[in-house]
Amino acid sequence: MTVLLVEDEANIINLVKAIFKSVDYHLVVAGSGREAVSLVASHPPDIVLLDLGLPDQDGLDVLGRIREFSSVPVIVVSAREQEREKVRAFDLGADDYITKPFGSSEFLARIRTALRHANFRHNVDVLMTQAVNIGNLLIDFEKRVVSLNGEPVHLTPIEYKIVSLMSKNIGKTLTHDYILREIWGPYENDNQALRVNMANIRRKIEKNPAQPEYIVTEVGVGYRMADF
Amino acid sequence: MTVLLVEDEANIINLVKAIFKSVDYHLVVAGSGREAVSLVASHPPDIVLLDLGLPDQDGLDVLGRIREFSSVPVIVVSAREQEREKVRAFDLGADDYITKPFGSSEFLARIRTALRHANFRHNVDVLMTQAVNIGNLLIDFEKRVVSLNGEPVHLTPIEYKIVSLMSKNIGKTLTHDYILREIWGPYENDNQALRVNMANIRRKIEKNPAQPEYIVTEVGVGYRMADF
DNA sequence: TATTTTCTTAACACAATCTTAACCTGTTTC
DNA sequence: GAAACAGGTTAAGATTGTGTTAAGAAAATA
């Protein structure tokens, strides 16, 4: 069982090490957000403990970057009690949010619970790879680049998220609601923005946007990335 | 989305009701542990919010009883901060533990997270019946795609609903009334729309629509999806 | 701050889908 | 055999859904 701790303060690192003495988890420490993301990509841990007080970037951005290509369970650890931050963490895909100071046995119990949840997820996770080919289209999740016939295609952040989401569900029809929730969060429910983005994406990746090959419309339901 | 709140104090019930005003969840209240267990068994909710301060029995016993037969997500709500109790709750299978008082948006975010976890669990179950083969017809529920001899067949939303419903009841004759209620809701009682849709479906999936092989008519009763 | 890029929103044209009605065929009832 | 009934077929019009454009707002970048 490998645990990735994203933390820069030495005393917290030591505290966690002490807690883990009793339970035989293998602990890996990342001192920065950048290091954390690349470690999750190169050596996927079983669970991530993410402290929000990082030196190089906002901890929640790190969570977002991780969630672009991995569904590893992430427990956010923070000294901040602000509700808005908690909500944002959960909606970005955090599995739990613990505020410091915390008791060691509760800490371990929450880790066990997150791992229990993750067991059910594993099936889905296997499908997550670093890159996907669809016809002449290549989506590289790790590099965060989409290219058509070898030529890189420039996509805006939202466009990339949509293409990425569709690519992770090749052949599946994704409903409007599902896409909206995944891209804009749980509150959005207006298709218009999605339609505009689809039009823009198609202009960039389809030979004939009026008769799309890659992302086809399922009228009244949603969109589907074709499987070639 | 049905939420079962296990709680006996009226002011907390009202608080939760007020919080749920904004989100269209259907709230069911159980005033005792006994009632909660029997409700989970008889009308399985999507999530359970379990208060530990119950009159008739220990809240954690209720959790244990529920876990004997159900894996519905359970969020424990408690005024008690004791770590030992939290750990016991998690190890009995609680999905989260919230201490009162709590902020409404964090509360909702934690509910969303628990439901998200449950979805993965549910998906694993669904994967069992992700697709059905009937002769040369394939109905893929997960992808929401129907294909005949490997060629995708385009169905409108209503057509797909009908084929999907019939496919989940292979060999069974479904009455007109039943199909109408399932597809159009409880008020519809005119067969005409169903007949038109059947004609359109048959034109798309049957070799000879006048002598259908897949969906056959049971005169005076309804329709039946043939089992090959 | 100025500039560029991206996002949101509204308006409109066009396309797909749904409903309804009329008419057809075949079967059952008297 | 005629009438009544059940279901099938077709097509027109209404309704709803989608694609496209563009303008202004917001955000990111220089």
XYZ file of C-alpha atoms (C1' of nucleotides) in Angstrom:
516
model
C 0.000 0.000 0.000
C 1.699 3.193 -1.185
C 0.729 6.578 0.202
C 1.859 9.802 -1.464
C 2.079 12.668 0.997
C 2.208 16.101 -0.603
C 3.621 18.326 2.085
C 6.533 20.685 2.606
C 6.600 21.172 6.367
C 9.055 18.821 8.027
C 7.184 18.492 11.319
C 3.972 17.383 9.593
C 5.926 14.903 7.503
C 7.406 13.472 10.672
C 4.026 13.339 12.347
C 2.566 11.336 9.441
C 5.606 9.085 9.414
C 5.041 8.410 13.110
C 1.376 7.622 12.554
C 2.248 5.218 9.742
C 4.775 3.355 11.876
C 2.017 1.132 13.157
C 0.357 0.252 9.873
C 2.978 -0.757 7.330
C 2.052 1.707 4.588
C 4.833 2.713 2.237
C 5.166 6.483 2.439
C 6.385 8.654 -0.447
C 6.745 12.393 0.057
C 6.409 15.109 -2.581
C 7.537 18.553 -1.488
C 5.829 20.513 -4.260
C 2.740 20.418 -6.434
C 4.729 19.877 -9.602
C 6.540 16.904 -8.082
C 3.238 15.479 -6.834
C 1.609 15.537 -10.266
C 4.538 13.890 -11.980
C 4.800 11.240 -9.253
C 1.112 10.371 -9.596
C 1.680 9.962 -13.339
C 4.913 7.971 -13.127
C 4.398 5.925 -9.944
C 0.655 5.832 -9.233
C 0.150 5.593 -5.462
C -2.843 3.937 -3.810
C -3.860 7.157 -2.131
C -2.764 10.800 -2.019
C -2.724 13.000 1.077
C -2.650 16.545 -0.204
C -1.771 19.469 2.009
C -3.096 22.744 0.661
C -0.321 24.950 2.021
C 2.233 24.384 -0.714
C 5.031 26.734 -1.704
C 4.858 26.576 -5.502
C 1.150 26.548 -6.373
C -2.387 26.383 -5.052
C -3.074 22.942 -3.654
C -6.476 22.750 -5.315
C -4.864 23.336 -8.710
C -2.723 20.297 -8.001
C -5.873 18.327 -7.283
C -7.359 19.501 -10.575
C -4.254 18.494 -12.517
C -4.275 15.052 -10.906
C -7.952 14.562 -11.678
C -7.326 15.199 -15.365
C -5.704 11.806 -15.735
C -6.141 9.863 -12.504
C -8.916 8.888 -10.153
C -6.606 7.935 -7.305
C -8.290 8.722 -3.965
C -7.184 12.106 -2.653
C -7.655 13.268 0.923
C -7.147 16.986 1.322
C -5.436 18.026 4.537
C -5.691 21.661 5.493
C -5.461 24.040 8.387
C -8.127 26.207 6.815
C -11.715 25.660 7.907
C -13.306 27.875 5.243
C -16.379 26.227 3.887
C -15.935 27.597 0.377
C -12.562 25.931 0.069
C -13.936 22.616 1.310
C -16.755 22.706 -1.217
C -14.340 23.526 -4.007
C -12.097 20.642 -2.983
C -14.965 18.162 -2.969
C -16.268 19.356 -6.295
C -12.807 19.084 -7.812
C -12.876 15.426 -6.858
C -11.433 15.244 -3.363
C -12.545 12.145 -1.493
C -12.294 13.666 1.955
C -11.197 16.854 3.676
C -9.475 16.756 7.051
C -8.674 19.864 9.033
C -5.608 20.139 11.192
C -5.150 19.309 13.938
C -6.484 15.771 13.579
C -6.347 12.643 15.694
C -4.212 9.839 14.368
C -6.812 7.100 14.602
C -9.473 9.191 12.869
C -6.876 10.001 10.219
C -6.208 6.321 9.629
C -9.903 5.485 9.647
C -10.583 8.079 6.952
C -7.721 6.678 4.884
C -9.172 3.178 5.204
C -12.561 4.478 4.113
C -11.101 6.246 1.075
C -9.251 3.079 0.092
C -12.450 1.096 0.489
C -14.209 3.479 -1.893
C -11.306 3.210 -4.314
C -11.559 -0.551 -4.548
C -14.837 -0.185 -6.320
C -13.313 2.315 -8.650
C -10.363 0.269 -9.798
C -12.173 -1.265 -12.724
C -12.727 2.165 -14.156
C -9.210 3.294 -13.465
C -7.600 0.591 -15.528
C -9.057 2.274 -18.578
C -7.151 5.434 -17.833
C -4.051 5.597 -19.950
C -1.596 8.275 -20.833
C -2.703 8.725 -24.429
C -5.469 7.623 -26.777
C -5.674 7.300 -30.554
C -8.936 7.799 -32.366
C -8.553 7.685 -36.123
C -6.078 10.418 -36.943
C -6.652 12.113 -33.639
C -4.240 11.691 -30.737
C -5.062 12.833 -27.221
C -2.065 12.819 -24.897
C -3.411 13.205 -21.364
C -0.052 13.423 -19.721
C 1.336 16.099 -22.028
C -2.097 17.668 -22.298
C -1.844 17.947 -26.057
C -4.227 17.032 -28.852
C -2.928 16.481 -32.359
C -4.498 15.689 -35.696
C -2.375 13.891 -38.303
C 0.643 14.647 -36.147
C -0.088 18.359 -36.176
C -0.813 19.835 -32.749
C -4.284 21.361 -32.466
C -4.729 24.334 -30.204
C -7.681 23.919 -27.848
C -8.837 26.293 -25.133
C -8.938 24.881 -21.589
C -12.640 24.062 -21.746
C -12.346 22.582 -25.224
C -9.511 20.378 -24.033
C -11.507 19.220 -21.021
C -14.410 18.240 -23.256
C -12.264 16.366 -25.780
C -10.431 14.694 -22.927
C -13.664 13.615 -21.255
C -15.088 12.247 -24.491
C -11.838 10.406 -25.228
C -11.959 8.651 -21.892
C -15.399 7.327 -22.846
C -14.937 6.261 -26.441
C -18.085 4.826 -27.959
C -20.203 5.814 -24.981
C -22.956 8.347 -25.301
C -22.445 10.965 -22.613
C -25.535 12.941 -21.664
C -25.582 16.724 -21.685
C -26.078 16.763 -17.934
C -23.129 14.508 -17.343
C -20.814 16.554 -19.535
C -21.998 19.806 -17.983
C -21.379 18.485 -14.494
C -17.951 17.136 -15.384
C -16.792 20.306 -17.112
C -18.588 23.144 -15.352
C -19.365 21.566 -11.989
C -22.540 20.392 -10.299
C -24.579 23.534 -10.690
C -24.519 24.199 -14.415
C -27.513 23.129 -16.431
C -27.532 25.183 -19.612
C -26.534 23.442 -22.812
C -25.784 26.551 -24.783
C -22.175 26.883 -23.673
C -21.639 23.226 -24.483
C -23.084 23.656 -27.975
C -20.822 26.581 -28.715
C -17.791 24.689 -27.499
C -18.718 21.652 -29.589
C -18.991 23.864 -32.669
C -15.555 25.299 -31.964
C -14.018 21.901 -31.295
C -15.476 20.519 -34.506
C -14.149 23.434 -36.509
C -10.709 22.482 -35.218
C -10.717 18.702 -35.467
C -13.337 17.699 -38.040
C -12.765 17.690 -41.781
C -16.383 18.681 -42.312
C -17.862 20.099 -39.100
C -21.383 19.683 -40.461
C -20.840 15.918 -40.675
C -18.624 15.179 -37.715
C -16.665 11.930 -37.605
C -15.112 12.137 -34.173
C -17.768 13.571 -31.894
C -21.261 12.743 -33.075
C -24.515 14.162 -31.748
C -27.162 11.999 -30.148
C -30.133 14.282 -30.484
C -32.028 14.734 -27.266
C -29.409 12.870 -25.276
C -25.846 14.068 -25.618
C -22.659 13.393 -27.567
C -20.577 10.343 -28.367
C -16.929 9.964 -29.360
C -16.886 7.521 -32.241
C -14.801 4.376 -31.946
C -12.899 3.663 -35.128
C -32.589 11.315 -5.729
C -34.010 10.039 -2.462
C -32.374 10.906 0.861
C -33.290 9.105 4.068
C -32.729 11.258 7.143
C -32.633 9.332 10.396
C -33.292 11.925 13.045
C -35.741 12.576 15.868
C -35.179 16.223 16.691
C -37.645 18.438 14.879
C -35.336 21.435 14.568
C -32.623 19.416 12.834
C -35.200 17.909 10.514
C -36.368 21.382 9.584
C -32.813 22.545 9.098
C -32.111 19.720 6.668
C -35.399 20.358 4.911
C -34.399 23.987 4.483
C -30.996 23.007 3.093
C -32.624 20.640 0.619
C -35.016 23.303 -0.628
C -32.425 24.432 -3.152
C -31.494 21.018 -4.580
C -34.421 18.926 -5.604
C -33.647 15.879 -3.434
C -36.603 13.902 -2.160
C -36.357 13.755 1.626
C -37.727 10.881 3.701
C -37.479 11.032 7.490
C -37.205 8.118 9.892
C -37.670 9.002 13.542
C -36.154 5.862 14.986
C -33.496 3.283 14.242
C -36.012 0.523 13.763
C -37.952 2.582 11.244
C -34.721 3.493 9.428
C -33.654 -0.114 8.946
C -37.023 -1.182 7.648
C -37.208 1.804 5.302
C -33.787 1.046 3.826
C -34.989 -2.492 3.217
C -38.391 -1.639 1.791
C -37.683 1.605 -0.064
C -33.930 1.772 -0.690
C -32.841 5.423 -0.691
C -29.878 6.760 -2.638
C -28.166 7.920 0.529
C -28.726 7.781 4.302
C -27.987 10.606 6.734
C -27.767 8.989 10.138
C -27.895 10.968 13.352
C -26.348 9.120 16.264
C -28.556 10.605 18.957
C -31.572 8.374 18.566
C -34.116 7.537 21.242
C -34.572 3.805 20.736
C -31.107 2.443 20.064
C -27.472 3.297 19.476
C -27.026 4.925 16.088
C -23.998 2.807 15.270
C -26.037 -0.341 15.813
C -28.428 0.977 13.194
C -25.489 1.408 10.825
C -24.399 -2.153 11.505
C -27.895 -3.475 10.857
C -28.092 -1.579 7.552
C -24.681 -2.845 6.446
C -25.840 -6.411 6.926
C -27.896 -6.178 3.771
C -27.217 -2.869 2.025
C -24.266 -0.903 0.702
C -26.194 2.342 0.416
C -23.909 5.285 1.243
C -24.321 6.385 4.860
C -23.161 9.714 6.244
C -23.081 9.800 10.014
C -24.121 13.086 11.582
C -23.248 13.620 15.208
C -22.712 16.239 17.845
C -20.062 14.081 19.448
C -16.455 14.714 18.503
C -15.003 11.640 20.236
C -12.442 10.041 18.014
C -13.216 6.515 19.157
C -16.779 6.844 17.960
C -15.700 8.242 14.587
C -13.321 5.356 14.036
C -16.007 2.861 14.962
C -18.424 4.494 12.539
C -15.953 4.371 9.655
C -15.040 0.785 10.357
C -18.689 -0.196 10.501
C -18.963 1.094 6.950
C -19.872 4.760 7.263
C -18.895 6.757 4.206
C -18.402 10.027 6.042
C -18.785 11.538 9.496
C -19.949 15.104 9.947
C -20.013 16.842 13.293
C -22.646 19.374 14.232
C -22.810 22.217 13.708
C -22.057 22.051 9.991
C -22.333 24.511 7.115
C -25.007 23.786 4.557
C -22.780 23.952 1.503
C -20.158 21.662 3.007
C -22.985 19.328 3.978
C -24.246 19.241 0.396
C -20.722 18.851 -1.006
C -20.112 15.832 1.234
C -23.414 14.326 0.119
C -22.433 14.815 -3.529
C -19.083 13.156 -2.843
C -20.713 10.165 -1.159
C -23.108 9.827 -4.091
C -20.166 10.009 -6.494
C -18.475 7.178 -4.640
C -21.687 5.206 -4.772
C -21.936 5.676 -8.510
C -18.680 3.862 -9.054
C -19.976 1.085 -6.895
C -23.202 1.038 -8.821
C -21.387 1.029 -12.154
C -19.648 -2.160 -11.160
C -23.034 -3.786 -10.695
C -24.318 -2.340 -13.925
C -21.349 -3.687 -15.837
C -22.890 -7.115 -15.415
C -25.733 -6.263 -17.752
C -24.058 -3.670 -19.889
C -25.254 -5.185 -23.140
C -27.731 -7.696 -24.513
C -27.596 -9.792 -27.669
C -30.757 -10.828 -29.433
C -30.076 -12.604 -32.696
C -28.087 -10.134 -34.772
C -29.240 -7.255 -32.650
C -26.990 -5.805 -29.961
C -28.268 -3.362 -27.374
C -25.416 -1.773 -25.457
C -26.927 -0.037 -22.419
C -23.651 1.350 -21.239
C -22.818 3.007 -24.536
C -26.454 3.671 -25.319
C -25.981 2.266 -28.788
C -27.993 -0.272 -30.769
C -26.416 -2.149 -33.649
C -27.598 -4.697 -36.174
C -25.001 -7.039 -37.670
C -22.334 -4.797 -36.224
C -23.727 -1.731 -37.980
C -24.940 1.020 -35.650
C -28.644 1.764 -35.950
C -29.806 5.269 -35.245
C -32.814 5.430 -32.933
C -34.600 8.523 -31.655
C -34.804 8.945 -27.866
C -38.276 7.404 -27.613
C -37.386 4.583 -29.974
C -34.311 3.796 -27.916
C -36.302 3.825 -24.697
C -38.769 1.351 -26.154
C -36.124 -1.024 -27.528
C -34.238 -0.761 -24.255
C -37.344 -1.556 -22.229
C -38.219 -4.534 -24.412
C -34.627 -5.808 -24.247
C -34.695 -5.822 -20.484
C -37.758 -8.061 -20.640
C -36.816 -10.562 -23.309
C -39.479 -13.166 -23.928
C -42.006 -11.378 -21.747
C -45.115 -9.833 -23.234
C -45.381 -6.227 -22.087
C -48.868 -4.727 -22.169
C -49.612 -1.510 -24.006
C -50.461 0.194 -20.736
C -47.205 -0.868 -19.149
C -45.102 0.346 -22.055
C -47.022 3.625 -22.258
C -46.508 4.251 -18.573
C -42.806 3.397 -18.728
C -42.084 5.554 -21.753
C -44.544 8.443 -21.570
C -45.401 8.508 -17.887
C -48.508 7.656 -15.897
C -51.040 9.778 -17.751
C -50.649 8.615 -21.313
C -53.226 6.127 -22.506
C -53.313 6.405 -26.277
C -51.689 3.585 -28.203
C -51.338 5.503 -31.414
C -47.982 7.040 -30.585
C -46.690 3.625 -29.561
C -47.868 2.070 -32.835
C -46.121 4.752 -34.869
C -42.914 4.255 -32.921
C -43.087 0.488 -33.337
C -43.484 0.919 -37.084
C -40.438 3.180 -37.166
C -38.383 0.848 -34.992
C -39.298 -2.130 -37.147
C -38.369 -0.264 -40.316
C -34.923 0.212 -38.784
C -34.199 -3.184 -37.245
C -36.381 -5.760 -39.002
C -35.510 -7.367 -42.318
C -39.203 -7.473 -43.207
C -41.160 -5.069 -41.007
C -44.432 -6.750 -41.955
C -43.196 -9.993 -40.390
C -41.142 -8.832 -37.446
C -38.628 -11.191 -35.859
C -37.416 -9.117 -32.948
C -40.455 -7.345 -31.553
C -43.613 -9.314 -32.197
C -47.182 -8.175 -31.650
C -49.414 -9.926 -29.147
C -52.780 -8.894 -30.479
C -55.006 -7.321 -27.871
C -52.266 -7.392 -25.271
C -49.016 -5.725 -26.201
C -45.581 -6.525 -27.594
C -42.899 -9.075 -26.897
C -39.172 -9.116 -27.594
C -38.404 -12.550 -29.014
C -35.762 -14.698 -27.335
C -33.531 -16.440 -29.832
C -2.525 49.313 -17.912
C -3.015 47.583 -22.617
C -3.574 43.654 -25.334
C -4.888 39.235 -26.375
C -7.368 35.231 -25.503
C -11.186 32.887 -23.817
C -15.894 32.535 -22.139
C -20.734 33.623 -21.952
C -24.902 34.891 -23.805
C -28.390 35.908 -27.193
C -30.372 35.586 -31.637
C -31.553 33.051 -35.440
C -31.588 29.352 -39.014
C -32.000 24.799 -39.696
C -32.702 19.914 -38.532
C -34.624 16.187 -35.949
C -38.277 14.465 -33.515
C -42.991 14.039 -31.874
C -47.892 14.197 -32.279
C -51.893 13.742 -34.566
C -55.047 12.411 -38.015
C -56.388 9.919 -41.909
C -56.442 5.789 -44.156
C -55.124 0.933 -44.813
C -55.087 -4.183 -43.801
C -56.361 -8.099 -41.526
C -59.120 -10.436 -37.886
C -63.001 -11.326 -35.092
C -67.916 -11.050 -34.110
C -72.555 -11.264 -35.165
C -70.644 -11.104 -45.450
C -70.949 -6.655 -43.000
C -69.617 -4.319 -39.064
C -66.555 -3.561 -35.473
C -62.103 -3.759 -33.858
C -57.014 -3.938 -33.548
C -52.968 -2.765 -35.347
C -49.850 -0.815 -39.257
C -48.486 2.889 -42.323
C -47.875 7.409 -43.993
C -47.420 12.217 -43.948
C -48.131 17.086 -42.450
C -47.576 20.404 -38.962
C -46.049 21.587 -34.427
C -42.570 21.303 -31.260
C -38.247 20.822 -29.625
C -33.230 20.408 -30.156
C -28.883 21.720 -32.358
C -25.417 24.501 -35.002
C -23.620 28.838 -36.023
C -22.439 33.489 -35.616
C -21.246 37.526 -33.320
C -20.832 40.903 -29.660
C -19.648 42.059 -25.157
C -17.720 40.455 -20.616
C -14.288 38.320 -18.203
C -9.874 36.451 -17.631
C -5.188 35.789 -18.736
C -1.016 37.688 -20.423
C 2.338 40.989 -21.521
